[in-house]
Amino acid sequence: MSAGDALAKVHFRVAAAFLVVGAVAGLLLAVELSATNFLNSGILSYGRLQPVFTGALLFGWITVGFVGAIYYLLPRLTGAPLQNQPLARISLLLLAGGTLVGLVTVALGENQGLPLFEFPFYVDLVLVVGLAGVTRVVTAAAIAHREPHVYISVWFFVAAVWWLLFAYLVGSLSWFQGVDLELANRFAEAGVLFLWVIPAGLGVVYYLIPKLTDSPLYSTRLAVVSFWAVAGTFVWLGASSFTFGPGPDWLETVNVAFAIGTLVPAMAVVANLLLSVNWPMARGSAAFRFAVAGTGFFALLTLQILALAFRASSSVVQFTTWTEATFIISVVGAGSLWLMALLSHLRGGGDESYWLVTVGLVLLVGTLWLGGLLAGFTWLGSLENYGEGFVNTTGQLAGFDTVRWIAWALLAAGLVLFALKTIGGGRWDFSEIGPPSSGTGAGEPGALSPGRLAAAAVLIIGVAFLTTVLIPALDSSDEQPTLRAISTRDYEAFENGEAIPLATEVLSELGLDPVRVAEGRHVYVAEGCVYCHTQQVRANVADVGLDAVTMPGDVMLNAPALLGRVRLGPDLAHAGQRPFTDDVAWVANHLADPQRQRNWSSMPSYDYLADDELEALAQYIVSLQ
Amino acid sequence: MDFEQLLAAASSALSAPSEIVGRSARARATAEGVGPEQILARWAGVDADATSAAPAAPPAAVEAAPAAAPVEAAAPPQAQELDVEVVAPMSEERPEPEPEPAPEPEPEQVLVGSAGIEVTKRQSLPKWLAASFFVVPLVALFYVASFASGPQCGNGGALAIDPVTGVAENCDGSEYGSLGGNVLEQGAALYLAEALPSCQACHGAEGGGGTGPALAGGAVVETFPACADHILWVALGTSGWRGERGDTYGAQAKPVGGGGIMPSYEAAGLTPEEIAAVVLFERVSFGGQDAAAAEADCFPDEEGAEAAP
């Protein structure tokens, strides 16, 4: 086994350890939805566990695992051994260590209010340095290729590491505010999900399917088409989950157009792989089945994105459990299955995990989609969409919650079983690298060199960043904050007298203390309340019962904007205007023991917070006018 | 299984003529130094596990490169246009592999990388696939052209927003939920609606009467010269009217309940505006009143309409 392979193996084992954490967190989250106060002791509360779940799977399992896969595959595809291995080792240490520290901080209650990018800034810094190291190693290895033909997997790997680095940088930036920050966050989210997990996985699967079935790829040209189609469409989908939001309207139209465009990569990939398979050769291998199932989930992703982007379907499924399926399909579906295909190829076995994981995933996505549709249509038919009215629309979903944790039990069992076998070792079959061919490394005439490819990848994501984040941000610079933007960046601003005087006046009229409101807002962010509550009223028929529509000025100066993505609980945009939630004492009691005053509430108890924090949080909620 | 059975199985699995399969199997067997039965069994998928688990890289490199050579040497100019559908994906069964590698392996059709991965240089795609790559962007462009100015009110459930207050409103700028637009048409739709306690079921689609009194021919306006009374009657129904206004109704002081039981449309869930719209429709279509005058009577102004019932 070469030194590069040994390095890959360490990556696989570290990734598998994070997979155990992510799978258990996912199962706990599903159980907590059915059994409200199950294990609800601070670090395992729903709002803190959610970022542990996404962080462990996305950065621990998928990222470290795919980096290992790239280190394993690149020498085989380029005919050149991996250079600069010390840097690769340091990068692994930074990635794994940073993710671990990040998971601990969010579990201790230090969320940033930015889904997928919840880690504190010092962890962001460590991860960015680690990702930069990976990017350097991978790009250098691809440039040093000896094979004259730059195989399509190499294209995907080189572009994907640059996209990940760029997306993570944007996701951890903190100089945006309000809607602009929300747009940057969604751009970065689309970047890591669609431009890192998907292309890195496609690189693996373009290698694996021909390798496992012993037949060449059906068409290299089609694979090149799929590469440019992935690069050209997914990069624009940042705000596709932001339909009817306070972002620019033209951006929503752009998102729909590119969501339609994702049909091209989906068709190109699926057709190419299916036509490549030499079916008699393909039977009986778990690795092959993992690869095909992962490709199936990649195809489903198009449906997921289209449903959220189109306005007509979005007014039904947005904010429902349908929204949650994006992460499940891209990371737990496509990405994990593809990575497991490679691991299963390298060490054999995996049949039991295959069935547990795929049955669990199909059941889970089915539950999220059907439950989302049902909830969405009920919301459309109900004008009283808060308080007991909200519960009446969601009470019928209890059955879906049950199916959800059963699905997660199967899924988690399969994932943990697979991870334990990967950590435990056994015999790995890293077949020897063949003799490099006699090419000069000059490449074929007309082919793109890896260096230029990296430049093109950065250019593409840079243009998308400019268009979908920077231009809207500059465009909104003449907006004025409205009275609703009363909770500003942090309470230090109040102490320094920088708060809007009008806002302070409004808060005093409500009997609230601006400093306490800002402290409460910090608690709201840190406890991950945003994972169940939106603060966003859309300009569509589903939200008419929720009063004034959210405008850009309503969240100006707010960082994070806390607009939210999912309504497992009622919308809080105007909580302070409603009966009961306009009273600080009532809200504080409700947070401490939600079922006492509202026996139908599915919110977990927050009695693990200090009374002082609860009171501040209650002041903040009442301040939401 | 003997050679013939294996040959039949392998050629059906690869969907290629049996003489070609047999010939390539023998050639392949000589090159690898094994029996032709073993090669056929592998192609037929009979013993796929043992062979696909560890496809050795170096032999693959040796066997595919020479396979490509004769074809290229024979007709290099046509290679670009040739549709290599049958030959390329199944390079292993190409006939006459020579024992030593060709001196200059041309990378036109099949390349073999150091990992043992073969790469085809297929030039043509299936027509449906190639066509869809043009159709999908066209659809996307069409979408952008249709909705260039953002969400249109009424499209996909979108509402207009009052830019000052942020309150959702109807597409014509009227208050959300109010009837807005053409009140007379809305009233007609409500009169004919089946879901409510239906007006037309008792009074007839043309207002000719039935279980309930006739409205047509001006009868309804004779009974209720003032729109406000008409609205109140529809809102309250017979039992509500009796409690609030006594035992007679209308200009002719008809006995309440004499013409059958009138349901309360306030209780049926109609808004005051909707009730006024139905009444307006009845007075114009059946009572023969002038539309503008009747509207002024039934919708005196925003506040008046709300205060009337």
Coordinates of N, CA, C and O in Angstrom, one line a residue, chain B residues 127-210:
Chain B
K127 N -30.4 10.7 -29.8 CA -31.0 11.9 -30.3 C -31.9 12.6 -29.2 O -31.8 13.8 -29.0
W128 N -32.6 11.7 -28.4 CA -33.5 12.3 -27.4 C -32.7 13.1 -26.4 O -33.1 14.1 -25.9
L129 N -31.5 12.6 -26.1 CA -30.7 13.2 -25.1 C -30.1 14.5 -25.6 O -30.2 15.5 -24.9
A130 N -29.6 14.4 -26.8 CA -29.0 15.7 -27.4 C -30.1 16.7 -27.5 O -29.9 17.9 -27.2
A131 N -31.3 16.3 -27.9 CA -32.4 17.3 -28.1 C -32.8 17.9 -26.8 O -33.0 19.1 -26.7
S132 N -32.8 17.1 -25.7 CA -33.3 17.7 -24.5 C -32.3 18.7 -23.9 O -32.7 19.6 -23.2
F133 N -31.0 18.6 -24.3 CA -30.1 19.6 -23.8 C -30.4 21.0 -24.5 O -29.9 22.0 -24.0
F134 N -31.1 21.0 -25.6 CA -31.5 22.3 -26.1 C -32.9 22.7 -25.6 O -33.2 23.9 -25.4
V135 N -33.8 21.7 -25.4 CA -35.1 22.0 -25.0 C -35.2 22.6 -23.6 O -35.8 23.6 -23.3
V136 N -34.4 22.0 -22.7 CA -34.5 22.4 -21.3 C -34.0 23.9 -21.1 O -34.8 24.6 -20.5
P137 N -32.9 24.3 -21.7 CA -32.6 25.7 -21.6 C -33.6 26.6 -22.2 O -33.9 27.7 -21.8
L138 N -34.2 26.1 -23.3 CA -35.2 26.9 -24.0 C -36.4 27.1 -23.0 O -37.0 28.3 -23.0
V139 N -36.8 26.1 -22.4 CA -37.9 26.2 -21.4 C -37.6 27.2 -20.3 O -38.4 28.1 -20.0
A140 N -36.3 27.1 -19.8 CA -35.9 28.0 -18.8 C -35.9 29.5 -19.3 O -36.4 30.4 -18.6
L141 N -35.4 29.7 -20.5 CA -35.5 31.0 -21.1 C -36.9 31.6 -21.3 O -37.2 32.7 -21.0
F142 N -37.7 30.7 -21.7 CA -39.1 31.0 -21.9 C -39.7 31.5 -20.6 O -40.5 32.5 -20.5
Y143 N -39.4 30.7 -19.5 CA -39.9 31.1 -18.2 C -39.4 32.5 -17.8 O -40.2 33.3 -17.4
V144 N -38.1 32.8 -18.0 CA -37.6 34.1 -17.6 C -38.3 35.2 -18.4 O -38.7 36.2 -17.9
A145 N -38.5 34.9 -19.7 CA -39.1 35.9 -20.6 C -40.6 36.2 -20.1 O -41.0 37.3 -20.1
S146 N -41.2 35.1 -19.6 CA -42.6 35.3 -19.2 C -42.8 36.0 -17.9 O -43.7 36.7 -17.7
F147 N -41.8 35.8 -17.0 CA -42.0 36.4 -15.7 C -40.8 37.3 -15.4 O -40.3 37.3 -14.3
A148 N -40.4 38.1 -16.4 CA -39.2 38.9 -16.2 C -39.3 39.9 -15.0 O -38.3 40.2 -14.3
S149 N -40.5 40.4 -14.8 CA -40.6 41.4 -13.8 C -41.0 40.9 -12.4 O -41.5 41.5 -11.5
G150 N -40.6 39.6 -12.1 CA -40.9 39.0 -10.8 C -42.3 38.4 -10.7 O -43.0 38.3 -11.7
P151 N -42.7 38.1 -9.5 CA -43.9 37.4 -9.3 C -45.1 38.3 -9.7 O -45.2 39.4 -9.3
Q152 N -46.0 37.8 -10.5 CA -47.2 38.5 -10.9 C -48.3 38.2 -9.9 O -48.5 37.1 -9.6
C153 N -49.0 39.3 -9.5 CA -50.0 39.0 -8.5 C -51.0 38.1 -9.1 O -51.4 38.1 -10.3
G154 N -51.4 37.1 -8.3 CA -52.4 36.1 -8.7 C -51.7 34.9 -9.3 O -52.3 33.8 -9.4
N155 N -50.4 35.0 -9.6 CA -49.7 33.8 -10.2 C -49.1 33.0 -9.0 O -48.4 33.5 -8.2
G156 N -49.4 31.7 -9.0 CA -48.8 30.8 -8.0 C -49.2 31.3 -6.6 O -48.4 31.0 -5.7
G157 N -50.3 31.9 -6.4 CA -50.7 32.3 -5.0 C -50.1 33.6 -4.6 O -50.2 33.9 -3.4
A158 N -49.4 34.3 -5.4 CA -48.7 35.5 -5.0 C -49.8 36.6 -4.8 O -50.8 36.7 -5.5
L159 N -49.6 37.5 -3.8 CA -50.4 38.6 -3.5 C -49.7 39.9 -3.7 O -48.4 39.9 -3.7
A160 N -50.4 41.0 -3.9 CA -49.7 42.3 -3.9 C -49.5 42.7 -2.4 O -50.2 42.2 -1.5
I161 N -48.5 43.6 -2.2 CA -48.3 44.1 -0.9 C -48.3 45.6 -0.9 O -47.8 46.2 -1.8
D162 N -49.0 46.2 0.1 CA -48.9 47.6 0.3 C -47.5 47.9 0.7 O -47.0 47.5 1.8
P163 N -46.8 48.7 -0.1 CA -45.4 48.9 0.2 C -45.1 49.7 1.5 O -44.0 49.6 2.0
V164 N -46.1 50.4 1.9 CA -45.9 51.2 3.2 C -46.1 50.4 4.4 O -45.3 50.3 5.3
T165 N -47.2 49.7 4.4 CA -47.6 48.9 5.7 C -47.1 47.5 5.6 O -47.1 46.8 6.7
G166 N -46.8 47.0 4.4 CA -46.4 45.6 4.3 C -47.6 44.6 4.5 O -47.5 43.4 4.7
V167 N -48.8 45.2 4.3 CA -50.0 44.3 4.4 C -50.4 43.8 3.1 O -50.4 44.5 2.1
A168 N -50.7 42.5 3.0 CA -51.1 41.9 1.8 C -52.5 42.5 1.3 O -53.3 42.8 2.1
E169 N -52.6 42.6 0.0 CA -53.9 43.2 -0.5 C -54.2 42.4 -1.8 O -53.4 41.7 -2.4
N170 N -55.4 42.6 -2.3 CA -55.9 42.0 -3.5 C -55.1 42.6 -4.7 O -54.5 43.7 -4.6
C171 N -55.1 41.9 -5.8 CA -54.3 42.3 -7.0 C -54.7 43.7 -7.5 O -53.9 44.4 -8.0
D172 N -56.0 44.1 -7.3 CA -56.4 45.5 -7.8 C -56.2 46.5 -6.7 O -56.7 47.7 -6.9
G173 N -55.5 46.2 -5.6 CA -55.2 47.2 -4.6 C -56.2 47.3 -3.5 O -56.0 48.0 -2.5
S174 N -57.3 46.6 -3.6 CA -58.3 46.6 -2.6 C -57.9 45.8 -1.4 O -57.0 44.9 -1.5
E175 N -58.6 45.9 -0.3 CA -58.2 45.2 0.9 C -58.3 43.7 0.7 O -59.2 43.2 0.0
Y176 N -57.3 42.9 1.3 CA -57.3 41.5 1.0 C -58.6 40.8 1.5 O -59.0 41.1 2.7
G177 N -59.2 40.0 0.8 CA -60.4 39.3 1.2 C -61.7 40.1 0.8 O -62.7 39.5 0.7
S178 N -61.6 41.4 0.6 CA -62.7 42.2 0.1 C -62.9 41.8 -1.3 O -62.1 41.2 -2.0
L179 N -64.1 42.1 -1.9 CA -64.5 41.5 -3.2 C -63.7 42.2 -4.3 O -63.3 41.6 -5.3
G180 N -63.4 43.5 -4.1 CA -62.7 44.3 -5.1 C -63.5 44.2 -6.4 O -64.6 43.8 -6.5
G181 N -62.8 44.7 -7.4 CA -63.2 44.4 -8.8 C -64.7 44.5 -9.1 O -65.4 45.4 -8.6
N182 N -65.3 43.6 -9.9 CA -66.7 43.7 -10.3 C -67.6 43.0 -9.3 O -67.7 41.8 -9.2
V183 N -68.2 43.8 -8.5 CA -69.0 43.3 -7.4 C -70.2 42.5 -7.9 O -70.6 41.5 -7.3
L184 N -70.8 43.0 -9.0 CA -72.0 42.4 -9.6 C -71.7 40.9 -10.0 O -72.5 40.0 -9.7
E185 N -70.5 40.7 -10.6 CA -70.1 39.4 -11.0 C -69.9 38.4 -9.8 O -70.3 37.3 -9.8
Q186 N -69.3 39.0 -8.8 CA -69.1 38.2 -7.6 C -70.4 37.8 -7.0 O -70.6 36.7 -6.5
G187 N -71.4 38.7 -7.0 CA -72.7 38.5 -6.4 C -73.4 37.3 -7.2 O -74.0 36.4 -6.6
A188 N -73.3 37.4 -8.5 CA -73.9 36.4 -9.4 C -73.3 35.0 -9.0 O -74.0 34.0 -8.9
A189 N -72.0 35.0 -8.9 CA -71.3 33.7 -8.6 C -71.8 33.2 -7.2 O -72.0 32.0 -7.1
L190 N -71.9 34.1 -6.3 CA -72.4 33.6 -5.0 C -73.8 33.1 -5.0 O -74.2 32.1 -4.4
Y191 N -74.7 33.8 -5.8 CA -76.1 33.4 -5.9 C -76.2 32.0 -6.5 O -77.1 31.2 -6.0
L192 N -75.3 31.7 -7.4 CA -75.4 30.4 -8.1 C -74.6 29.4 -7.4 O -74.7 28.2 -7.7
A193 N -73.8 29.7 -6.4 CA -72.9 28.8 -5.7 C -73.7 27.6 -5.1 O -74.8 27.9 -4.5
E194 N -73.2 26.4 -5.2 CA -73.9 25.3 -4.6 C -73.5 25.0 -3.2 O -74.3 24.4 -2.4
A195 N -72.3 25.5 -2.8 CA -71.8 25.0 -1.5 C -72.5 25.7 -0.3 O -72.7 25.0 0.7
L196 N -72.9 26.9 -0.5 CA -73.6 27.6 0.6 C -75.1 27.0 0.7 O -75.4 26.2 -0.2
P197 N -75.9 27.4 1.7 CA -77.3 27.1 1.5 C -77.7 27.9 0.2 O -77.7 29.1 0.2
S198 N -77.9 27.2 -0.9 CA -77.9 27.8 -2.2 C -79.1 28.7 -2.4 O -80.2 28.3 -2.2
C199 N -78.8 29.9 -2.9 CA -79.9 30.9 -3.2 C -80.8 30.3 -4.3 O -82.0 30.3 -4.2
Q200 N -80.1 29.8 -5.4 CA -80.9 29.5 -6.6 C -81.7 28.2 -6.3 O -82.7 28.0 -7.0
A201 N -81.4 27.4 -5.3 CA -82.2 26.2 -5.1 C -83.6 26.5 -4.7 O -84.5 25.8 -5.1
C202 N -83.8 27.6 -3.9 CA -85.1 28.0 -3.4 C -85.8 29.1 -4.3 O -87.0 29.1 -4.6
H203 N -84.9 30.0 -4.8 CA -85.5 31.1 -5.6 C -85.4 31.0 -7.0 O -85.8 31.8 -7.8
G204 N -84.7 29.9 -7.5 CA -84.6 29.6 -8.9 C -83.4 30.4 -9.5 O -83.1 31.5 -9.1
A205 N -82.8 29.7 -10.6 CA -81.6 30.3 -11.2 C -82.0 31.6 -11.9 O -81.2 32.5 -11.9
E206 N -83.2 31.8 -12.3 CA -83.7 33.0 -13.0 C -84.5 33.9 -12.0 O -85.2 34.8 -12.5
G207 N -84.5 33.5 -10.7 CA -85.3 34.3 -9.8 C -86.8 34.0 -9.8 O -87.5 34.8 -9.2
G208 N -87.2 33.0 -10.5 CA -88.6 32.7 -10.7 C -89.3 32.1 -9.5 O -90.5 31.9 -9.4
G209 N -88.5 31.8 -8.4 CA -89.1 31.3 -7.2 C -89.2 29.8 -7.2 O -88.8 29.1 -8.2
G210 N -89.6 29.2 -6.1 CA -89.7 27.7 -6.0 C -90.2 27.4 -4.6 O -91.3 27.9 -4.2

